[in-house]
Short mmCIF file of C-alpha atoms in Angstrom, two decimals:
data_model
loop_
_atom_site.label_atom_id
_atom_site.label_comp_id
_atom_site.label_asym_id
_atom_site.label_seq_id
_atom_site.Cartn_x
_atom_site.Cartn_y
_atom_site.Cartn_z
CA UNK O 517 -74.53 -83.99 -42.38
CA UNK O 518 -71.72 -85.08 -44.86
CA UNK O 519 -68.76 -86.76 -44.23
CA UNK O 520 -66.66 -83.41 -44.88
CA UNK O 521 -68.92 -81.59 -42.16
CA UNK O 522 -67.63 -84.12 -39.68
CA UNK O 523 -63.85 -83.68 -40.74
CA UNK O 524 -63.92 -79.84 -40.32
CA UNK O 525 -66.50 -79.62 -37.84
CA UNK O 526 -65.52 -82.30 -35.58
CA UNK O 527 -61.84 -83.78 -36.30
CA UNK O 528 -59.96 -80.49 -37.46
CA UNK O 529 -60.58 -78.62 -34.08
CA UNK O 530 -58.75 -81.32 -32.21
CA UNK O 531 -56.15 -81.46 -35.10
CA UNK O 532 -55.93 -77.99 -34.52
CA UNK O 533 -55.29 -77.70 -30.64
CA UNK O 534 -52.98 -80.75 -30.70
CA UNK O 535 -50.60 -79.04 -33.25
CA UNK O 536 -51.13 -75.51 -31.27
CA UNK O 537 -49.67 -77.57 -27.96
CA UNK O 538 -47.59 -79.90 -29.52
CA UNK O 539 -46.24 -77.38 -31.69
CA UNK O 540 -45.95 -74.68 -28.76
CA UNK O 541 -43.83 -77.22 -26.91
CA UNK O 542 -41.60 -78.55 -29.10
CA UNK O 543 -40.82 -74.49 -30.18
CA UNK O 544 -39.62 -73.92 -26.34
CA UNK O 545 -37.75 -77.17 -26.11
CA UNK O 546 -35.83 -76.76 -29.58
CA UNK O 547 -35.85 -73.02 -30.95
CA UNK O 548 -36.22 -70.83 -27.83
CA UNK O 549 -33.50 -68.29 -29.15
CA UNK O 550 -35.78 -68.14 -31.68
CA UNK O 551 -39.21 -67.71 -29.28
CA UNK O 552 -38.91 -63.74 -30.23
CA UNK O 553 -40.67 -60.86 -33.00
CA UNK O 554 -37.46 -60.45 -34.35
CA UNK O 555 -37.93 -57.24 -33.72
CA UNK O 556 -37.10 -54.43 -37.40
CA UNK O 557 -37.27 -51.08 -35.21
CA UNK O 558 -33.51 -51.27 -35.56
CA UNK O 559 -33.99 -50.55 -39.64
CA UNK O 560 -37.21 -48.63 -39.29
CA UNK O 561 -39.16 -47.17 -36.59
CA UNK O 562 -41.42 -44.46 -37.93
CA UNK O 563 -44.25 -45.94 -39.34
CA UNK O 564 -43.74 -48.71 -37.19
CA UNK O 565 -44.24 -46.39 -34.01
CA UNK O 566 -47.87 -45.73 -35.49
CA UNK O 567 -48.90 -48.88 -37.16
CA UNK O 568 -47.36 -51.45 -34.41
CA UNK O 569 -49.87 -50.11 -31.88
CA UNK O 570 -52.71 -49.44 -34.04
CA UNK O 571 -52.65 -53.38 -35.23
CA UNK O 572 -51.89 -54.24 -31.44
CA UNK O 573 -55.20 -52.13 -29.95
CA UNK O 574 -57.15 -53.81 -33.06
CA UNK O 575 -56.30 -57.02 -32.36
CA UNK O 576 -56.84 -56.94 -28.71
CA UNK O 577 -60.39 -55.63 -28.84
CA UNK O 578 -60.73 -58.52 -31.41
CA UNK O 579 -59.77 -60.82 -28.92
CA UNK O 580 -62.20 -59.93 -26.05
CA UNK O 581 -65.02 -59.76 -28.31
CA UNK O 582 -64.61 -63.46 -29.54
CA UNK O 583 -63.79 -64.22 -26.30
CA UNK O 584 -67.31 -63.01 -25.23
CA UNK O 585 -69.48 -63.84 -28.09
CA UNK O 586 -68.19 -67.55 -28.01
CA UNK O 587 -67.62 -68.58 -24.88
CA UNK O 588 -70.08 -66.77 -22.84
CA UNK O 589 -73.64 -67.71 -23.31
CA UNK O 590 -76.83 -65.32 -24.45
CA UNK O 591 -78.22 -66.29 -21.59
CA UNK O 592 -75.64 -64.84 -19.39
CA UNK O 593 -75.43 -61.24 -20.88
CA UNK O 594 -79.55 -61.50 -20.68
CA UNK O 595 -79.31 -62.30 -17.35
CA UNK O 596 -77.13 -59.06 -16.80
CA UNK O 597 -79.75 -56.78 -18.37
CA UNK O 598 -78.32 -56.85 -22.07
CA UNK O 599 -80.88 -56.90 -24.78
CA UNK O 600 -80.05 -58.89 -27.66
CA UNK O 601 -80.33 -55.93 -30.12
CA UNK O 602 -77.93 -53.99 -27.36
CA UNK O 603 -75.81 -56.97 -27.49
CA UNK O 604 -75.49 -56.74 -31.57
CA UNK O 605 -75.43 -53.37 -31.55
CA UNK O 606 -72.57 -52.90 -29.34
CA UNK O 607 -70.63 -56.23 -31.38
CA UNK O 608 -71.21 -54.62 -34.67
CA UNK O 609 -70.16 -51.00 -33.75
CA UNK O 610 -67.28 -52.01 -32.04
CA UNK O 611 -66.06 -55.02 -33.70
CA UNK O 612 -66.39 -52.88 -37.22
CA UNK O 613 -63.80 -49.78 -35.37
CA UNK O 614 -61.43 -53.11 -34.06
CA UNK O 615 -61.10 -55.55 -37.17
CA UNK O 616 -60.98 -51.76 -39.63
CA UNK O 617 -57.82 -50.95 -36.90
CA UNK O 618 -56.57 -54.15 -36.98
CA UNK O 619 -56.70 -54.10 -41.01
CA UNK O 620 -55.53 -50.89 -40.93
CA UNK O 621 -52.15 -51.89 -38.55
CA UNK O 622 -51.40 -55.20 -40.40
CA UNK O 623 -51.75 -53.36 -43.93
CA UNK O 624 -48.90 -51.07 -42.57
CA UNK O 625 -46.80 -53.28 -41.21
CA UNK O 626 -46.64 -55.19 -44.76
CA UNK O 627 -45.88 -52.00 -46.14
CA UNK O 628 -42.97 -50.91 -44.07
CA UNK O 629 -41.97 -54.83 -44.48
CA UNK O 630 -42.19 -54.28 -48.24
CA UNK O 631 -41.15 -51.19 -49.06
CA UNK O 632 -38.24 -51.36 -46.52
CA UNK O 633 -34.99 -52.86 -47.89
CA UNK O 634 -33.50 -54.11 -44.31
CA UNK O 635 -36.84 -54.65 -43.09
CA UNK O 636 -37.56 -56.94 -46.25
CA UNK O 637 -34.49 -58.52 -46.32
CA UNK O 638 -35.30 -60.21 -42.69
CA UNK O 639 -38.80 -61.76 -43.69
CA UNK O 640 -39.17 -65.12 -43.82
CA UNK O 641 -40.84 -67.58 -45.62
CA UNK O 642 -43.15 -68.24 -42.47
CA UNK O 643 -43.59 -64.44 -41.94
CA UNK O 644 -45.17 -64.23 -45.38
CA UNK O 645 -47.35 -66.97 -44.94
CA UNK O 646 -48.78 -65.80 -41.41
CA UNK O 647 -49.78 -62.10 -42.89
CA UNK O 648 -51.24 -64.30 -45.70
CA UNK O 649 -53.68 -66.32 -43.30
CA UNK O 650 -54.00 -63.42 -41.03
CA UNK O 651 -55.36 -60.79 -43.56
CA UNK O 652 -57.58 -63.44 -44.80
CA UNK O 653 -58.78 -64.14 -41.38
CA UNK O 654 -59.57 -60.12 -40.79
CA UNK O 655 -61.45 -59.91 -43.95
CA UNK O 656 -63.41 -62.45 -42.73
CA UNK O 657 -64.11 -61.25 -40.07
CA UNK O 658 -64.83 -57.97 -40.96
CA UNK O 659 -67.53 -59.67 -43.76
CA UNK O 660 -69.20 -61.20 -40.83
CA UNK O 661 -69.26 -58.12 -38.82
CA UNK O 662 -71.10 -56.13 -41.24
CA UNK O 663 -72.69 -58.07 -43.46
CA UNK O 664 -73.95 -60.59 -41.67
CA UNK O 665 -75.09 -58.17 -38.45
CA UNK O 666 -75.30 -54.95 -39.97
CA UNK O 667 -75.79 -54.51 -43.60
CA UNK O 668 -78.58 -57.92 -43.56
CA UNK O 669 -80.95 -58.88 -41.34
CA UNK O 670 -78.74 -60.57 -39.43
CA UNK O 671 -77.40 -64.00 -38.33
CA UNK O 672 -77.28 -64.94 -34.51
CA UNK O 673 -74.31 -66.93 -34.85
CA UNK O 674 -74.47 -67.25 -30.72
CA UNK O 675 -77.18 -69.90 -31.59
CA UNK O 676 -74.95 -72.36 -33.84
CA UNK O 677 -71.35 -71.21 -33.55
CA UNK O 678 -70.74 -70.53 -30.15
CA UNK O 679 -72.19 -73.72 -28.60
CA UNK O 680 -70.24 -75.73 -31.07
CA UNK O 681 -67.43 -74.15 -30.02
CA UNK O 682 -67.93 -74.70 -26.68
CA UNK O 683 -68.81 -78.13 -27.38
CA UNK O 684 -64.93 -79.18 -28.41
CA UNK O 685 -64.04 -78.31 -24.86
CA UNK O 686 -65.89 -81.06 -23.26
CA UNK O 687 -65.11 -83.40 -26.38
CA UNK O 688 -68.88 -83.70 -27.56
CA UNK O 689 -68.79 -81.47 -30.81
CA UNK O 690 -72.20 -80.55 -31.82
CA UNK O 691 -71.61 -80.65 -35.72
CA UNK O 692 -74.89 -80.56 -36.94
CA UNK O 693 -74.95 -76.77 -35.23
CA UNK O 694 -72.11 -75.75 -38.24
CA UNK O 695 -74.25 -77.75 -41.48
CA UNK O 696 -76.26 -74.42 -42.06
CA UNK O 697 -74.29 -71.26 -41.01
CA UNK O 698 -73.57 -69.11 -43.73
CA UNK O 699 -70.88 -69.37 -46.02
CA UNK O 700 -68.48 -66.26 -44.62
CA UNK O 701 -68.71 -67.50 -40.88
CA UNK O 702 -67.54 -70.97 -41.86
CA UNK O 703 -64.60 -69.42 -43.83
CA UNK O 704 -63.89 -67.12 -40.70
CA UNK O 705 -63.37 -70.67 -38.79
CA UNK O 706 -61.91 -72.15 -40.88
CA UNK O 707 -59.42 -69.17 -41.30
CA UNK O 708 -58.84 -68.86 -37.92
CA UNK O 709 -58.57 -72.29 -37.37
CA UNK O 710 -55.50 -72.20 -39.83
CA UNK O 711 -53.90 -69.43 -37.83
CA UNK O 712 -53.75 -71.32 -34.54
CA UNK O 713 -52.11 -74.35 -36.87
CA UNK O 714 -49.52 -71.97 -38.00
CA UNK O 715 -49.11 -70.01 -34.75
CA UNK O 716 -46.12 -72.36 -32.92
CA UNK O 717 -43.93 -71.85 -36.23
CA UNK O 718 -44.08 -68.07 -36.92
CA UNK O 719 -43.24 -64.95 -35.24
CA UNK O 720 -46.99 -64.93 -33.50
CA UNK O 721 -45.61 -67.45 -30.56
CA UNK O 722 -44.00 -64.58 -28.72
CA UNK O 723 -47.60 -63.74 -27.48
CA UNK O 724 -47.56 -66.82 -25.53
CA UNK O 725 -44.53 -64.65 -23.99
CA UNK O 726 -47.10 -62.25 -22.13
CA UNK O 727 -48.08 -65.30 -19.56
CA UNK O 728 -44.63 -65.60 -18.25
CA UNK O 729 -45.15 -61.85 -18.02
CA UNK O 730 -46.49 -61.75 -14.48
CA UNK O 731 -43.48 -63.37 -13.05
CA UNK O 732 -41.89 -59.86 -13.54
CA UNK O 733 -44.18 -58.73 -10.68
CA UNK O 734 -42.63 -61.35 -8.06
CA UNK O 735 -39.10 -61.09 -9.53
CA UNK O 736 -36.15 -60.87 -6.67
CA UNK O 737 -34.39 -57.59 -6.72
CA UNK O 738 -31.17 -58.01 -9.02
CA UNK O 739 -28.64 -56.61 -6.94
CA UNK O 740 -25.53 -55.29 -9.05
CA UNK O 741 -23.70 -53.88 -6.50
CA UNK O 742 -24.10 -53.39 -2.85
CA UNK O 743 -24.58 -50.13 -1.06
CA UNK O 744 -22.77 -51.27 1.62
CA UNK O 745 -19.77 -53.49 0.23
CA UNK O 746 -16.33 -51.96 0.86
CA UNK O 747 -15.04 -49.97 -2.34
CA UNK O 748 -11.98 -50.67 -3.36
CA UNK O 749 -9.49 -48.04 -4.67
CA UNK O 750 -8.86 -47.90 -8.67
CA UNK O 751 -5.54 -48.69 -9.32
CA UNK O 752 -2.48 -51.36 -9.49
CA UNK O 753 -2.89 -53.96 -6.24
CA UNK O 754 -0.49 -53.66 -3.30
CA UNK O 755 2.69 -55.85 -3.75
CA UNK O 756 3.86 -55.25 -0.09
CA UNK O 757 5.65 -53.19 1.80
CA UNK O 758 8.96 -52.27 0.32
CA UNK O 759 11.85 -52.96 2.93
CA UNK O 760 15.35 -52.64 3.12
CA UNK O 761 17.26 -52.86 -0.34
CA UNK O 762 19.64 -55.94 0.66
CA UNK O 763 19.73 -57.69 -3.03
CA UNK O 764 19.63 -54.67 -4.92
CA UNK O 765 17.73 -54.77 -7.97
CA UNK O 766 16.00 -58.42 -7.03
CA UNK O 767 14.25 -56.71 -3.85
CA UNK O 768 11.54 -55.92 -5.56
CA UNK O 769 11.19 -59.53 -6.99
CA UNK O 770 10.93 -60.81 -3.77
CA UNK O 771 8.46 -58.76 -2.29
CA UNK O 772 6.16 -59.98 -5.46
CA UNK O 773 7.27 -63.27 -4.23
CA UNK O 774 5.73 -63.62 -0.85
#
């Protein structure tokens, strides 16, 4: 175990949730006018009406199968009845249909980003950077997917990567479980692990927005006007009563008066 297995094994994954909170905070406290997609549908919203979704249903299904495969144990899904060739086969065939829709989405939306003058004209620096580390990320992904579990004999990465992962949340990394995984898996981490860094600056901090999203359930009723509440009739306000005509023309000056 080298000194550069401990630094990305063991000291980047706290370096990596510290700027994630850190960097999540200070983005509320400072920039939240800027806590937002900045939405392009405004400029273009056919392809994005197909390709928006198609990256979103990708990336969600991507999401509850890492949640699975790394933080809940093999022995869990074997105590459920799951085979571990059931387990793979299921990971394989449906991570391979969620990272190709999730390539598929993100390679549209940088299309319609580039090929769209207005659309293009509103990407940022950070923007570029994020599809940059995101692709990458996929790819990786995807190499893992099927290579590593479908195309080879295989690599049970529940064995080494999940219990290291695991192992950062009760501050005991297990580093000697990364020294021998294959090549691609480490670049997937590592990938990934670049991602959360960058997630507090870029547009990808709005999905943080989706917590504060069950608040809408319990919201008070808005009330804009009331049923009930006296109407007033349209027109100029009542100045009074006109009475007798004693001054002439300042009569009507008075009655504004009182």
């Amino acid at each position: 175990m080298s000194t550069w297995d401990v630094l990305l094994w063991g000291a980047a994954p706290y370096v990596v949730i510290a700027v994630l909170v850190v960097g999540s905070l200070w983005r509320w406290r400072y920039d939240r006018f800027g806590w937002t997609t900045r939405s392009s549908q405004l400029y273009e919203s056919r392809l994005l009406r197909f390709a928006s979704p198609l990256f979103h249903f990708g990336l969600l299904v991507v999401i509850v199968g890492h949640v699975i495969g790394l933080l809940v144990p093999a022995s869990w899904t074997a105590a459920l009845g799951v085979s571990e060739r059931l387990y793979h086969l299921v990971a394989v065939g449906l991570g391979a249909l969620a990272g190709v829709c999730t390539l598929i989405g993100v390679a549209l939306l940088i299309y319609r980003r580039r090929r769209n003058g207005p659309v293009f004209s509103a990407t940022t620096v950070n923007d570029k950077a994020m599809y940059l580390v995101l692709v990458g990320a996929i790819l990786l992904g995807l190499l893992t997917t099927v290579l590593a579990n479908g195309v080879t004999e295989g690599y049970d990465y529940r064995a080494t990567v999940s219990p290291w992962f695991r192992s950062i949340f009760v501050l005991q990394p297990e580093v000697a479980l990364m020294v021998d995984v294959p090549w691609s898996f480490k670049a997937h981490v590592l990938a990934g692990m670049l991602l959360f860094a960058l997630f507090p600056f870029t547009r990808l901090v709005h999905a943080l927005s989706g917590f504060a999203a069950v608040r809408y359930l319990f919201r008070p009723y808005v009330v804009y006007r009331s049923r009930t509440a006296e109407r007033a009739r349209r027109g100029w306000e009542p100045v009074g009563v006109p009475g007798p005509r004693e001054g002439g023309h300042d009569a009507p000056h008075r009655a504004r008066e009182r």
